[in-house]
Amino acid sequence: YNEYKSYLRIMEDNVISTTANRNGTNPTSTSEGARNDTGDMAPMDTSEENIQPVIVNGEHLPNHVNIKEKLDYLKSDRCGDNVEEIISTTRTIVNSVKECPIPADAIEAVHHMTSLLLQRNCPRRGIALVEDLLSVRNQDHILSSLHSDYVQLCLAAKILTPALKFLDKDIVDITDAEGAQMDVQHLLQYFYYGGVIYSSLQMFKRALHFFEVCMSVPSHITTSAIQVEAYQKYVLVSILTSQLSIPKLTVNLNIPYIAKPYLSLAQTAREETTDKFGDTLAQVTPYLEKHGNLGLAKQAFESLQRKDILRLEDTYISLKLETLASNLKLAVPEVEKRIFDMIVKGEISAQICKKEGMVWFNKVHDKFDDVEAIESLSRSLDTCVKTYERMKTFSEKISLNPKYLNKVSQNEDRTKEVTSSYNASFPARPSFKKVHENM
């Protein structure tokens, strides 16, 4: 990825140099500054005699034009369909941002660039640019609409691993340009595309979390298409991970009715009958193909077959491959391949004898005494400690927040009023001693 990022910078330098030579200007003195030997941006000479005019599409733009004017130019017809020009103009805007808060016009320019690059099927060109702007922001745990653009570009370009740099960070706050509130559409897109990336990387637990957050976001839209897609993929991933949980946090109650074919798959998966699930999958295949979820559904079907193999492992010490193939309704070579994949992934411990057509299951209990298990336990403990410290900080901030204290005092006053009115309507019973004296 770093090599690809360097390649983008070299291509950008070539474009700037070619444009400058064509117009008779100095290629080492542009609005973006010259690069040093390492490929990084060198400090730009801002003296008036060394400032050269910026030439875009044959027109001279003022050097000290503000971000708003550059954004208007990016949206105008003068920008055309030239991808290099779109990248260069947006790069000029991004380079003018040196610290937070990021201006709203700069974020809008990145949104517009992302839309144009996706339309022209060249999302790779914008990944490094958006990442540079996010690095200026330097707020990993605070979500913004720029994260949505970055994740969307990575997914469209099929460059998934770099997106984990931001997706793995737990979000604790949501702000956008200059503290403004983030648009709900960008919020839904970030968690939905993040869940798709995690699903593609076989990180299904994290994908379930992102899809669930996407479904639970309150939306002003009657039925959000993004939340419907997240609901459908959540059901399939839950089957794949053997959790078989139907999401109950969806805000819109119409979504489960729209996704009825997926609910029928989940209901069949609960019965743990592979044959019936295969029949149901064949019935809903047209819906899955239409939504682009057929591949994920097939992976869920394979996960159910792996569960059948695990159940047989608990029952038998050895088993013929033909018997195992008949139980799974698969060919012997396919069963052999499934068992081999499970052995490689560490799901089971077994030995396959092709000569005798047998498989022997080895009962091995993990003692967690290897290096990987200790490192995994250490990472989990670090995450728990950081989460505790973060929640402690939140608790202290909330307890000192005037709005929170005012709300608590209002609730306490309302409780006292209800209690006093209840006592007034039901007078206290006379004691037994007074009743006896009256008698």
XYZ file of N, CA, C and O in Angstrom, residues 128-217:
360
model
N -5.320 7.897 -0.910
C -4.207 8.561 -0.225
C -4.560 9.985 0.162
O -4.158 10.476 1.224
N -5.344 10.672 -0.672
C -5.699 12.059 -0.392
C -6.587 12.161 0.843
O -6.360 13.003 1.724
N -7.611 11.323 0.921
C -8.510 11.357 2.089
C -7.762 10.927 3.349
O -7.977 11.472 4.432
N -6.868 9.965 3.214
C -6.084 9.528 4.374
C -5.198 10.653 4.903
O -5.026 10.801 6.116
N -4.637 11.473 3.999
C -3.828 12.605 4.438
C -4.660 13.600 5.230
O -4.201 14.144 6.245
N -5.877 13.844 4.802
C -6.734 14.780 5.522
C -7.145 14.221 6.877
O -7.242 14.960 7.862
N -7.381 12.912 6.955
C -7.700 12.292 8.238
C -6.509 12.321 9.190
O -6.679 12.424 10.404
N -5.304 12.223 8.640
C -4.116 12.310 9.495
C -3.945 13.710 10.060
O -3.462 13.884 11.182
N -4.354 14.741 9.309
C -4.341 16.108 9.839
C -5.328 16.231 10.982
O -5.072 16.900 11.991
N -6.447 15.572 10.838
C -7.471 15.608 11.877
C -6.977 14.968 13.166
O -7.230 15.471 14.255
N -6.274 13.820 13.061
C -5.613 13.175 14.199
C -6.573 12.928 15.367
O -6.269 13.201 16.528
N -7.751 12.437 15.049
C -8.749 12.108 16.079
C -9.331 10.746 15.705
O -10.390 10.653 15.089
N -8.607 9.693 16.075
C -8.970 8.350 15.637
C -10.291 7.879 16.214
O -11.012 7.108 15.573
N -10.612 8.303 17.429
C -11.809 7.798 18.107
C -13.029 8.694 17.894
O -14.059 8.467 18.515
N -12.913 9.720 17.059
C -14.030 10.614 16.778
C -14.392 10.462 15.307
O -13.566 10.686 14.426
N -15.616 10.078 15.046
C -16.069 9.773 13.691
C -16.487 11.050 12.974
O -17.093 11.944 13.566
N -16.154 11.120 11.670
C -16.579 12.227 10.825
C -17.038 11.672 9.491
O -16.862 10.484 9.189
N -17.603 12.527 8.664
C -18.064 12.087 7.346
C -16.907 11.720 6.429
O -17.105 11.005 5.442
N -15.680 12.191 6.740
C -14.521 11.800 5.941
C -14.250 10.309 6.051
O -13.769 9.685 5.099
N -14.546 9.714 7.206
C -14.361 8.276 7.368
C -15.254 7.500 6.401
O -14.863 6.461 5.868
N -16.455 8.011 6.178
C -17.366 7.348 5.241
C -16.790 7.358 3.826
O -16.837 6.346 3.119
N -16.231 8.499 3.401
C -15.618 8.573 2.073
C -14.429 7.624 1.964
O -14.262 6.939 0.946
N -13.599 7.585 3.000
C -12.398 6.749 2.950
C -12.762 5.263 2.852
O -12.207 4.524 2.031
N -13.701 4.824 3.672
C -14.107 3.419 3.665
C -14.769 3.060 2.334
O -14.547 1.972 1.778
N -15.570 3.970 1.806
C -16.241 3.715 0.540
C -15.237 3.590 -0.607
O -15.374 2.719 -1.475
N -14.219 4.439 -0.618
C -13.198 4.371 -1.662
C -12.392 3.072 -1.557
O -12.085 2.433 -2.569
N -12.044 2.680 -0.330
C -11.286 1.437 -0.141
C -12.075 0.227 -0.607
O -11.534 -0.684 -1.244
N -13.370 0.212 -0.311
C -14.205 -0.922 -0.711
C -14.375 -0.960 -2.223
O -14.303 -2.038 -2.835
N -14.593 0.200 -2.848
C -14.771 0.229 -4.300
C -13.490 -0.146 -5.025
O -13.533 -0.782 -6.090
N -12.337 0.220 -4.455
C -11.052 -0.112 -5.067
C -10.570 -1.505 -4.694
O -9.528 -1.937 -5.184
N -11.290 -2.198 -3.798
C -10.921 -3.538 -3.322
C -9.562 -3.525 -2.626
O -8.795 -4.479 -2.707
N -9.284 -2.424 -1.946
C -8.091 -2.306 -1.102
C -8.607 -2.245 0.329
O -8.865 -1.172 0.877
N -8.795 -3.395 0.942
C -9.551 -3.477 2.193
C -8.683 -3.297 3.436
O -9.123 -2.701 4.418
N -7.483 -3.827 3.420
C -6.660 -3.822 4.636
C -6.362 -2.427 5.163
O -6.428 -2.215 6.380
N -6.025 -1.427 4.321
C -5.765 -0.084 4.879
C -6.947 0.505 5.630
O -6.751 1.326 6.533
N -8.167 0.108 5.288
C -9.342 0.654 5.980
C -9.396 0.230 7.440
O -10.024 0.909 8.264
N -8.756 -0.892 7.796
C -8.775 -1.354 9.185
C -8.066 -0.385 10.119
O -8.305 -0.405 11.330
N -7.202 0.451 9.564
C -6.504 1.442 10.388
C -7.489 2.339 11.116
O -7.231 2.775 12.248
N -8.633 2.623 10.483
C -9.653 3.470 11.093
C -10.832 2.647 11.615
O -11.443 3.016 12.619
N -11.157 1.548 10.951
C -12.305 0.748 11.382
C -12.063 0.080 12.726
O -13.014 -0.139 13.490
N -10.817 -0.281 13.028
C -10.519 -0.964 14.289
C -10.586 -0.036 15.494
O -10.551 -0.512 16.634
N -10.652 1.261 15.265
C -10.748 2.212 16.368
C -12.189 2.280 16.867
O -13.125 2.451 16.080
N -12.369 2.142 18.168
C -13.707 2.246 18.753
C -14.136 3.708 18.802
O -13.416 4.566 19.299
N -15.329 3.982 18.272
C -15.832 5.346 18.186
C -16.427 5.765 19.528
O -17.239 5.041 20.115
N -16.012 6.946 20.005
C -16.525 7.471 21.269
C -17.280 8.778 21.084
O -17.972 9.235 22.000
N -17.165 9.396 19.906
C -17.860 10.659 19.663
C -18.045 10.822 18.159
O -17.347 10.185 17.358
N -18.975 11.674 17.782
C -19.277 11.922 16.380
C -19.350 13.428 16.166
O -20.227 14.094 16.721
N -18.428 13.961 15.399
C -18.441 15.373 15.017
C -17.985 15.481 13.582
O -17.398 14.563 13.021
N -18.240 16.647 12.998
C -17.831 16.862 11.616
C -17.074 18.178 11.530
O -16.369 18.543 12.460
N -17.233 18.877 10.458
C -16.465 20.100 10.239
C -16.787 21.136 11.309
O -17.959 21.477 11.530
N -15.735 21.626 11.964
C -15.849 22.697 12.950
C -16.912 22.379 13.994
O -17.684 23.239 14.414
N -16.973 21.116 14.413
C -17.887 20.718 15.472
C -19.322 20.527 15.040
O -20.198 20.300 15.882
N -19.613 20.627 13.745
C -20.984 20.447 13.268
C -21.399 18.992 13.375
O -20.573 18.087 13.434
N -22.702 18.762 13.394
C -23.224 17.410 13.491
C -23.056 16.688 12.164
O -23.189 17.258 11.090
N -22.780 15.401 12.243
C -22.548 14.581 11.061
C -23.877 14.171 10.437
O -24.850 13.873 11.136
N -23.924 14.157 9.112
C -25.125 13.748 8.398
C -25.394 12.264 8.652
O -24.471 11.443 8.660
N -26.652 11.906 8.854
C -26.991 10.535 9.203
C -26.669 9.575 8.056
O -26.339 8.402 8.290
N -26.717 10.059 6.809
C -26.409 9.184 5.688
C -24.946 8.743 5.723
O -24.635 7.576 5.494
N -24.032 9.654 6.018
C -22.617 9.286 6.117
C -22.383 8.348 7.300
O -21.525 7.458 7.235
N -23.146 8.535 8.371
C -23.018 7.642 9.524
C -23.438 6.219 9.164
O -22.744 5.244 9.491
N -24.562 6.090 8.476
C -25.035 4.769 8.055
C -24.075 4.130 7.061
O -23.798 2.923 7.138
N -23.560 4.935 6.134
C -22.633 4.395 5.140
C -21.348 3.893 5.789
O -20.823 2.851 5.389
N -20.840 4.601 6.785
C -19.588 4.183 7.425
C -19.742 2.817 8.069
O -18.926 1.910 7.852
N -20.795 2.618 8.843
C -20.960 1.335 9.533
C -21.373 0.224 8.571
O -20.984 -0.935 8.764
N -22.134 0.559 7.531
C -22.517 -0.489 6.578
C -21.306 -0.946 5.767
O -21.027 -2.148 5.671
N -20.586 -0.004 5.167
C -19.409 -0.374 4.377
C -18.331 -1.002 5.259
O -17.598 -1.895 4.810
N -18.231 -0.549 6.500
C -17.292 -1.191 7.419
C -17.662 -2.636 7.681
O -16.785 -3.522 7.718
N -18.952 -2.906 7.839
C -19.382 -4.287 8.021
C -19.118 -5.148 6.803
O -18.742 -6.326 6.917
N -19.283 -4.566 5.601
C -18.991 -5.317 4.372
C -17.507 -5.640 4.279
O -17.110 -6.755 3.888
N -16.653 -4.685 4.657
C -15.207 -4.928 4.612
C -14.818 -6.017 5.603
O -14.036 -6.927 5.283
N -15.350 -5.965 6.805
C -15.047 -7.008 7.791
C -15.552 -8.372 7.317
O -14.893 -9.395 7.545
N -16.707 -8.402 6.669
C -17.216 -9.677 6.149
C -16.306 -10.228 5.060
O -16.058 -11.433 4.995
N -15.790 -9.347 4.198
C -14.892 -9.783 3.134
C -13.579 -10.315 3.686
O -12.969 -11.208 3.095
N -13.156 -9.796 4.836
C -11.912 -10.234 5.463
C -12.134 -11.368 6.462
O -11.224 -11.696 7.230
N -13.333 -11.951 6.468
C -13.667 -13.080 7.336
C -13.611 -12.706 8.820
O -13.406 -13.567 9.675
N -13.805 -11.450 9.145
C -13.845 -10.987 10.538
C -15.312 -10.757 10.894
O -15.800 -9.624 10.983
N -16.024 -11.858 11.092
C -17.477 -11.807 11.134
C -18.021 -11.213 12.436
O -19.082 -10.586 12.420
N -17.346 -11.398 13.552
C -17.848 -10.825 14.806
C -17.850 -9.303 14.747
O -18.788 -8.646 15.196
N -16.775 -8.767 14.202
C -16.707 -7.315 14.056
C -17.726 -6.829 13.024
O -18.310 -5.753 13.175
N -17.958 -7.621 11.986
C -18.965 -7.261 10.981
C -20.356 -7.218 11.595
O -21.151 -6.309 11.286
N -20.667 -8.181 12.460
C -21.971 -8.167 13.138
C -22.155 -6.893 13.950
O -23.245 -6.299 13.971
N -21.107 -6.466 14.628
C -21.191 -5.242 15.434
C -21.490 -4.029 14.556
O -22.363 -3.209 14.892
N -20.816 -3.923 13.410
C -21.025 -2.764 12.540
C -22.421 -2.780 11.928
O -23.078 -1.730 11.848
N -22.890 -3.940 11.498
C -24.244 -4.022 10.939
C -25.291 -3.694 12.009
O -26.295 -3.040 11.718
N -25.058 -4.142 13.222
C -26.020 -3.875 14.291
C -26.083 -2.396 14.624
O -27.167 -1.844 14.852
N -24.927 -1.727 14.654
C -24.912 -0.285 14.904
C -25.627 0.452 13.778
O -26.396 1.393 14.019
N -25.407 0.017 12.544
C -26.065 0.647 11.400
C -27.587 0.528 11.509
O -28.309 1.482 11.208
N -28.076 -0.615 11.945
C -29.520 -0.806 12.052
C -30.133 -0.011 13.193
O -31.288 0.376 13.136
N -29.371 0.239 14.248
C -29.913 0.896 15.438
C -29.805 2.411 15.390
O -30.234 3.082 16.324
N -29.259 2.970 14.312
C -29.136 4.432 14.204
C -30.502 5.024 13.875
O -31.135 4.615 12.893
